[in-house]
CSV table of C-alpha atoms in Angstrom, one decimal:
chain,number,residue,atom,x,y,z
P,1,UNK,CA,-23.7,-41.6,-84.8
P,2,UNK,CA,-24.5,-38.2,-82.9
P,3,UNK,CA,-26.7,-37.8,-80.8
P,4,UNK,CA,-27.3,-34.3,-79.6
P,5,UNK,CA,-25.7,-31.1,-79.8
P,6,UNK,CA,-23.0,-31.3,-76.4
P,7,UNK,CA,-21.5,-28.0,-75.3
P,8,UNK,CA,-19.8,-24.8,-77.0
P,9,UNK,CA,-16.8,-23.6,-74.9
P,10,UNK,CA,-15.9,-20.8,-74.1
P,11,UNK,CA,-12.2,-19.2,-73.5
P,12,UNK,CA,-12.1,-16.5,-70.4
P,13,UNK,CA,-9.2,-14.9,-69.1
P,14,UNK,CA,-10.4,-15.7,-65.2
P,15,UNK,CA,-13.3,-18.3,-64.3
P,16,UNK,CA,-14.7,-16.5,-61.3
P,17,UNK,CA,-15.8,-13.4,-63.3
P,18,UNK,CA,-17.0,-15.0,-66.3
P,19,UNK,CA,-18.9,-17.2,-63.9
P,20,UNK,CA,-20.6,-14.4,-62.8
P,21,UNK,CA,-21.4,-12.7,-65.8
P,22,UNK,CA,-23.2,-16.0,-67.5
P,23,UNK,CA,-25.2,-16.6,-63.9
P,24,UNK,CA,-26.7,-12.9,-64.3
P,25,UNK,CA,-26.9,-13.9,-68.2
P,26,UNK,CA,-28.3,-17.0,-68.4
P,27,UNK,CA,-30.3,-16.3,-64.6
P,28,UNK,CA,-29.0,-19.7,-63.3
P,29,UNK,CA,-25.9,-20.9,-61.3
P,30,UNK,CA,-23.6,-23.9,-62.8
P,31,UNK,CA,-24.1,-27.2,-62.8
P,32,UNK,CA,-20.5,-28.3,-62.2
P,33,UNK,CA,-17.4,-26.4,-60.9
P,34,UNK,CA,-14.1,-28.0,-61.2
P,35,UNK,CA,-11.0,-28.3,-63.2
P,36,UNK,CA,-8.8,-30.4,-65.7
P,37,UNK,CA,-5.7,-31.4,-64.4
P,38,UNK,CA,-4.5,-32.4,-67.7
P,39,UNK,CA,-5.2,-29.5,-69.1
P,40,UNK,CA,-4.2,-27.0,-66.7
P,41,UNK,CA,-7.4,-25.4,-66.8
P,42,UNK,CA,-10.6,-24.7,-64.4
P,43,UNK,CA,-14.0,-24.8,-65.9
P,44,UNK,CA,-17.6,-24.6,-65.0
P,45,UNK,CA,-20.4,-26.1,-67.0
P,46,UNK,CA,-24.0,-24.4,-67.1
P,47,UNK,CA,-26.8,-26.7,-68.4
P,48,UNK,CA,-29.5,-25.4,-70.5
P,49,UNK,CA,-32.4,-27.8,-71.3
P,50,UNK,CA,-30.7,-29.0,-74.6
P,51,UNK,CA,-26.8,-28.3,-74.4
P,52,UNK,CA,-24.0,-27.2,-72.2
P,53,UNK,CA,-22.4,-23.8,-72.2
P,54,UNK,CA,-18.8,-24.4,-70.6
P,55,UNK,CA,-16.4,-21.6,-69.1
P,56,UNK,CA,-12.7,-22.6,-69.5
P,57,UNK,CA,-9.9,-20.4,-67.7
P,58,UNK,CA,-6.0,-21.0,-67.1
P,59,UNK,CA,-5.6,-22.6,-63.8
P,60,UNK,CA,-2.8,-19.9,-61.4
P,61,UNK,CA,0.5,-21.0,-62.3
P,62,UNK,CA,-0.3,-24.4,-64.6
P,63,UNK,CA,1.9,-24.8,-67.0
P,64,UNK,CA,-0.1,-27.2,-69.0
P,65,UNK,CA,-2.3,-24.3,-70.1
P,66,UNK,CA,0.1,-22.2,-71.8
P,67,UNK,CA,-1.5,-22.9,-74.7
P,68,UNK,CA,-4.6,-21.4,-73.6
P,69,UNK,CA,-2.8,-18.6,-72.3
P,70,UNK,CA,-1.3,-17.8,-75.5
P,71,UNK,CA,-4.4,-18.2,-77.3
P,72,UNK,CA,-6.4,-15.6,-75.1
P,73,UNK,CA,-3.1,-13.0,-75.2
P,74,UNK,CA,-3.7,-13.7,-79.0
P,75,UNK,CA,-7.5,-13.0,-79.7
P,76,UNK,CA,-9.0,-12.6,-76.2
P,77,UNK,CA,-12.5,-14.0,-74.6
P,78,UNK,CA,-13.9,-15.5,-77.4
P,79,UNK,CA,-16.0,-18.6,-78.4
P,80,UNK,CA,-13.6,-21.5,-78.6
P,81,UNK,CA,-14.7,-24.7,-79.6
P,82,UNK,CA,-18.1,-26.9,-80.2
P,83,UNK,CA,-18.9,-30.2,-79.3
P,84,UNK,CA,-21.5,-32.5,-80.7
P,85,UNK,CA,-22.7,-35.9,-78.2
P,86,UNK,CA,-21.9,-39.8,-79.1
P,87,UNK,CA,-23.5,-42.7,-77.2
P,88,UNK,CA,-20.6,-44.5,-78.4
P,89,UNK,CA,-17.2,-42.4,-79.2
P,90,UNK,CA,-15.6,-45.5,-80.8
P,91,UNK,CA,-18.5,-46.7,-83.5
P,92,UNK,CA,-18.2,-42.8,-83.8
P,93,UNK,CA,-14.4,-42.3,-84.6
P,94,UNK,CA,-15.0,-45.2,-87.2
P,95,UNK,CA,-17.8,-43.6,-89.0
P,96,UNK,CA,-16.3,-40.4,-89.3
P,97,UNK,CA,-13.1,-42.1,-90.4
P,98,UNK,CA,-14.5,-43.8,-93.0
P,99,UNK,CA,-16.5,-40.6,-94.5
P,100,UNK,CA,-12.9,-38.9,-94.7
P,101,UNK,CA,-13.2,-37.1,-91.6
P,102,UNK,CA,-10.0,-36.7,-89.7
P,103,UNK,CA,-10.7,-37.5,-86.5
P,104,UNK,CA,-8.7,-39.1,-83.0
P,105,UNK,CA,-9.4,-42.8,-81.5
P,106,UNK,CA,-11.3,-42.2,-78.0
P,107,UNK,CA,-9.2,-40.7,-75.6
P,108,UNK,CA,-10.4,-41.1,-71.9
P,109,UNK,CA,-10.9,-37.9,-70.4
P,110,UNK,CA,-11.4,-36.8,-66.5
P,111,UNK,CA,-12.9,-33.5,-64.8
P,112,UNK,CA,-12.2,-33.2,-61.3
P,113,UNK,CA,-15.2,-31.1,-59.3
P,114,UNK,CA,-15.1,-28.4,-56.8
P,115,UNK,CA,-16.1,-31.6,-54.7
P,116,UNK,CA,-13.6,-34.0,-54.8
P,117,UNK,CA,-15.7,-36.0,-57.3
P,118,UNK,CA,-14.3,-37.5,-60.5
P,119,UNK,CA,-16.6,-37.2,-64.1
P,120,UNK,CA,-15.0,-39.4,-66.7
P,121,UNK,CA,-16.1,-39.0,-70.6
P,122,UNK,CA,-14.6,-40.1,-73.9
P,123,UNK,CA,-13.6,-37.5,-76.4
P,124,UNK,CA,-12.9,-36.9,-80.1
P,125,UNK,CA,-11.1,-34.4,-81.4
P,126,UNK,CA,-11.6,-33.9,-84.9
P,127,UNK,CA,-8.5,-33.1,-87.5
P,128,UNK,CA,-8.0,-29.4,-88.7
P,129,UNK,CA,-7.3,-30.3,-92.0
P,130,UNK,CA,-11.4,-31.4,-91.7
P,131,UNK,CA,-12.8,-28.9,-89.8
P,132,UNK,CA,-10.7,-25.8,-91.6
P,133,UNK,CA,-9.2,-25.1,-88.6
P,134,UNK,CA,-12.0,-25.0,-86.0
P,135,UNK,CA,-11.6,-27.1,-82.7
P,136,UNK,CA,-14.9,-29.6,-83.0
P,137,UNK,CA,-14.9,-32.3,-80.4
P,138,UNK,CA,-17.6,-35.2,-79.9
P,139,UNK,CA,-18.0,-36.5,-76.5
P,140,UNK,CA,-19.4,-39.6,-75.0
P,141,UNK,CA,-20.5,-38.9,-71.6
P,142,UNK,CA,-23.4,-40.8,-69.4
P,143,UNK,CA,-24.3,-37.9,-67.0
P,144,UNK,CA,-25.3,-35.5,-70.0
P,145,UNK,CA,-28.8,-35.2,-68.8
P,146,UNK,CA,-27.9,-34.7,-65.2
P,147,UNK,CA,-25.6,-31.5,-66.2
P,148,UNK,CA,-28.1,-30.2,-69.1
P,149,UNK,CA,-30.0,-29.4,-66.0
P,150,UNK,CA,-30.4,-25.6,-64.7
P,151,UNK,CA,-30.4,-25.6,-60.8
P,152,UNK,CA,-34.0,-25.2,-59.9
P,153,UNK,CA,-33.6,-21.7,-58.5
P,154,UNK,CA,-33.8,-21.1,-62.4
P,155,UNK,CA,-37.2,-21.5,-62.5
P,156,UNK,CA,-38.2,-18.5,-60.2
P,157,UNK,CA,-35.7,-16.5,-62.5
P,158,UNK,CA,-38.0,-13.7,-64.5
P,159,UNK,CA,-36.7,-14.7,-68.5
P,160,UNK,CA,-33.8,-17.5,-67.4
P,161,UNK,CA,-32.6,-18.8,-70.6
P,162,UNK,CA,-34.0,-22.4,-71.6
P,163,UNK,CA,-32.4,-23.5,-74.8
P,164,UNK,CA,-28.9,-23.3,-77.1
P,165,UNK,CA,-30.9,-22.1,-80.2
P,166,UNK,CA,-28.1,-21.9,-83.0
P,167,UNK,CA,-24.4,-21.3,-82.6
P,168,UNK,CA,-22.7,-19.7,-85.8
P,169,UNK,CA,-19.7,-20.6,-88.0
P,170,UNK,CA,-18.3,-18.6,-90.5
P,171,UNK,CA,-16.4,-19.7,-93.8
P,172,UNK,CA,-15.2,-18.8,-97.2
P,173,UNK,CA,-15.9,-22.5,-98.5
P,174,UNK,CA,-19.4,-23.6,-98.4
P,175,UNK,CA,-18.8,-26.4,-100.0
P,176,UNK,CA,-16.8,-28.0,-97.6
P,177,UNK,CA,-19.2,-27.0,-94.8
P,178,UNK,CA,-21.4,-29.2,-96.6
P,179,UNK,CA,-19.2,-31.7,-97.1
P,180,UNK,CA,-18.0,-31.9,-93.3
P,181,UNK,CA,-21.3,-31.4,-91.6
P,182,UNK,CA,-23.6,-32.7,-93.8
P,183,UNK,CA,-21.9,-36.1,-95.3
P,184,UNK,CA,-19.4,-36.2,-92.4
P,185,UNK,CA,-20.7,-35.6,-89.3
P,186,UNK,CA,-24.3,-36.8,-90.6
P,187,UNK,CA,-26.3,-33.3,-89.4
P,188,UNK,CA,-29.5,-32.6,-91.2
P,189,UNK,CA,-29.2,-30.2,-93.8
P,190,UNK,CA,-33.1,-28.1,-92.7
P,191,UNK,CA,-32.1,-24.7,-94.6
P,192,UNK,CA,-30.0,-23.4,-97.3
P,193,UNK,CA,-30.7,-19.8,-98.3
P,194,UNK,CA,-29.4,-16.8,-99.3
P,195,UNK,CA,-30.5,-13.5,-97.4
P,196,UNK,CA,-29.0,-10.1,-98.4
P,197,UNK,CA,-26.6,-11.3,-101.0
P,198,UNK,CA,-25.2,-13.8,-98.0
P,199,UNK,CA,-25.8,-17.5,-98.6
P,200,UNK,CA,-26.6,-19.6,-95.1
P,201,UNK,CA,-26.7,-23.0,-93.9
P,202,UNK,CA,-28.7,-24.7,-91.1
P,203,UNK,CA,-27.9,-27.8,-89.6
P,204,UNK,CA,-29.8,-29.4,-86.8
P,205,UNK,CA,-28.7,-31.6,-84.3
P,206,UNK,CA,-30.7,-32.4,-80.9
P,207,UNK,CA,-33.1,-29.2,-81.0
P,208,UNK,CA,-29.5,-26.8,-81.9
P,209,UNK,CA,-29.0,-25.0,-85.1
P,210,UNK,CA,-25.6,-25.0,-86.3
P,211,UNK,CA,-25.5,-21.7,-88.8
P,212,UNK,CA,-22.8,-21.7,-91.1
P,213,UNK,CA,-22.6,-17.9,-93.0
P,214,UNK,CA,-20.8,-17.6,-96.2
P,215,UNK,CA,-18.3,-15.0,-95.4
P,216,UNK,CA,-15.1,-15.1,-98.6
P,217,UNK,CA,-12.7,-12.3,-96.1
P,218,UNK,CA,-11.8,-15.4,-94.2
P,219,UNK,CA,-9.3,-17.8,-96.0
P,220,UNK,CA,-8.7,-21.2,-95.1
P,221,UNK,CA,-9.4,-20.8,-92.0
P,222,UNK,CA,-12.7,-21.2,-90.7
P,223,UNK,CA,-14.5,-18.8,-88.0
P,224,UNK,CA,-16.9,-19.6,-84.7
P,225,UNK,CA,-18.6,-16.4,-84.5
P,226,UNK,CA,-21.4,-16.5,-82.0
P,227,UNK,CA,-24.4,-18.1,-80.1
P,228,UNK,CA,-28.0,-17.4,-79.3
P,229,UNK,CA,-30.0,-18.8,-76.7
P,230,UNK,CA,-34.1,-19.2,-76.4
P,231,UNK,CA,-35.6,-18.2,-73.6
P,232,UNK,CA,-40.0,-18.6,-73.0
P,233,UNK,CA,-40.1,-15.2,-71.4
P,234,UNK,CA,-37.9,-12.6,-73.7
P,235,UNK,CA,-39.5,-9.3,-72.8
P,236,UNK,CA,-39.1,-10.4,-68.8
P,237,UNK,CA,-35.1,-11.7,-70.0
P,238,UNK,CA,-34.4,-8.1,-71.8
P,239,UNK,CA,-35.8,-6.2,-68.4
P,240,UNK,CA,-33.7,-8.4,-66.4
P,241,UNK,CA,-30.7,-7.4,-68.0
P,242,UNK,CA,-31.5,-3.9,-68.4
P,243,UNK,CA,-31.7,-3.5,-64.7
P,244,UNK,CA,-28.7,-5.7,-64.1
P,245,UNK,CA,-26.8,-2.8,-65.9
P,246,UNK,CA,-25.8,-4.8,-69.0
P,247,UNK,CA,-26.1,-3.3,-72.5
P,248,UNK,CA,-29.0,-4.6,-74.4
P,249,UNK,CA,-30.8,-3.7,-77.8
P,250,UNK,CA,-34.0,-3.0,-78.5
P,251,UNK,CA,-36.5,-5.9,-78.9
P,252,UNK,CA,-37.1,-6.2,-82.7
P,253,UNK,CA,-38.7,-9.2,-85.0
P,254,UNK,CA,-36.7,-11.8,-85.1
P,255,UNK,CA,-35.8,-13.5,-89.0
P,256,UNK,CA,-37.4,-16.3,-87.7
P,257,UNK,CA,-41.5,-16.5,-88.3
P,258,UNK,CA,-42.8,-15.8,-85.1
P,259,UNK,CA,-39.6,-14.6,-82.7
P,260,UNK,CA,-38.5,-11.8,-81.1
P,261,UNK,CA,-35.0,-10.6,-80.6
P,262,UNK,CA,-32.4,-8.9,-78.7
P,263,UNK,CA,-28.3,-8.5,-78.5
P,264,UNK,CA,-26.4,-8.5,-75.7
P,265,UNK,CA,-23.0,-6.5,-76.0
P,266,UNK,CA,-21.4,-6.9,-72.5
P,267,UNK,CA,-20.6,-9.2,-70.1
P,268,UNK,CA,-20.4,-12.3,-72.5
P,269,UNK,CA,-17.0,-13.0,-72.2
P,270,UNK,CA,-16.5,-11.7,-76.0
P,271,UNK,CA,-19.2,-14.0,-77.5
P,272,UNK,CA,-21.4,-12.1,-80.1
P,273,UNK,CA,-24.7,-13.2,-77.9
P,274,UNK,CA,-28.3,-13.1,-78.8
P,275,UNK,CA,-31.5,-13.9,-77.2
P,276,UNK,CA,-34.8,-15.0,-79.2
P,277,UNK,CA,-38.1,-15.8,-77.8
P,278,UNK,CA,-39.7,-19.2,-78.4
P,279,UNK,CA,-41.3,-19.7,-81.9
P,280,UNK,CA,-44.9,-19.3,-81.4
P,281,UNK,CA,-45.4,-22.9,-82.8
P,282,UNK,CA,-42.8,-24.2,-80.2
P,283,UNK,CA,-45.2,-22.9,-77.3
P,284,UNK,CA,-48.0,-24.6,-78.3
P,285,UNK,CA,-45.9,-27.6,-77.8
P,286,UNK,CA,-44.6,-29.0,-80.7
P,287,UNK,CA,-41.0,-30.2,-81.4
P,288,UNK,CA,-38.6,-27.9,-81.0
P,289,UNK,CA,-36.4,-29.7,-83.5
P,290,UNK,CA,-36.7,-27.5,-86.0
């Protein structure tokens, strides 16, 4: 029913900027430029090797996007939404429907690059009631592998970012985390701990983690919290950044057996952001679907 993990989106208050803080972050240039008429909105896709990390902004004077206008005056930049991929959006919307997922028929969708050129997709939009409030979309899209595709100038970046490694969701109710993306949306259930009092699950979808923290201040309401990305060169990623002026941590051991770690407190559009090293296992090439 899913396929892959598709995109996490991100809300910004103006496109250009933010565009320019995730190139110096993720040492790559977008795939895609271009806008939603619908929507009211301009957007820019960057493609990492096993996801999308998309940019949405208010388009100048676009009615249609007071919604995201209000929502950014309300909590500012922040993670928005998540995405998961479908090869077929309306075998899809039936599974999900009849696992008690709220969920949309497809809707036919259209993105309108900087060039003139049309990208069509058909998209899901899960019910709130379901998803506890989050906005959790699955996509059908046939040029996924074309846009999960940094620019090759990425390659002579020192520590470009290669991979989506987890994105995290907080909640008060673990068992309907479990319930949602584990018997709903089908995701493999790979870890469920406790660490320091906290209990954690991991679902994997398409080489991405999705970690869901038990967190009871929250309500009914569910929380997207933040993302961390993999890169093969960490130590050449953290001097990178240094020098480009942003604020970095120290590198420190990551919780993961054989990874390092840093945070990145600026110029992330208001994303708690993290950057990991690949697992030593992962570099001796086995599957990085963990």
């Amino acid at each position: 029913m899913l396929t892959h993990f598709d995109h996490v989106t991100i809300a910004v208050s103006q496109l250009a900027p933010a565009v320019g803080s995730y190139e110096q972050l993720l040492g790559a240039a977008p795939t895609w430029r271009g806008g939603h008429p619908e929507l009211g909105t301009e957007a820019a896709l960057f493609g990492l090797s096993n996801a999308l990390v998309e940019l949405v902004a208010p388009r100048a004077g676009a009615a249609e996007a007071e919604g995201l206008r209000s929502a950014l005056a309300l909590r500012g930049e922040a993670l928005s939404a998540l995405a998961f991929g479908t090869d077929d959006a309306s075998a899809a919307s039936l599974a999900l429907r009849e696992r008690g997922v709220r969920v949309t028929q497809p809707q036919d969708g259209e993105a309108m690059g900087a060039d003139g050129r049309a990208r069509h997709y058909r998209l899901l939009e899960l019910g709130a009631r379901s998803t506890r409030g989050l906005p959790v979309f699955v996509v059908q899209r046939s040029d996924f592998a074309s846009l999960a595709q940094p620019p090759l100038t990425a390659a002579g970046t020192a520590g470009a970012i290669d991979a989506l490694d987890h994105v995290v969701v907080r909640t008060a109710d673990i068992a309907a985390a479990l319930e949602l993306y584990g018997r709903g949306l089908g995701l493999r259930l790979a870890l469920d701990r406790e660490l320091f009092g906290t209990r954690m699950l991991f679902f994997r979808v398409g080489g991405v983690t999705l970690e869901v923290i038990h967190d009871p201040t929250l309500g009914d309401n569910d929380a997207l919290w933040g993302v961390a990305y993999r890169t093969h060169d960490l130590p050449a990623a953290h001097a990178r950044l240094r020098a480009a002026g942003l604020p970095v941590s120290e590198l420190r051991e990551g919780r993961k057996p054989g990874t390092r770690v840093f945070s990145v407190s600026g110029g992330v559009c208001g994303v708690p952001t993290l950057l990991l090293s690949e697992p030593s296992r992962l570099r001796s090439g086995q599957s990085a679907e963990r």
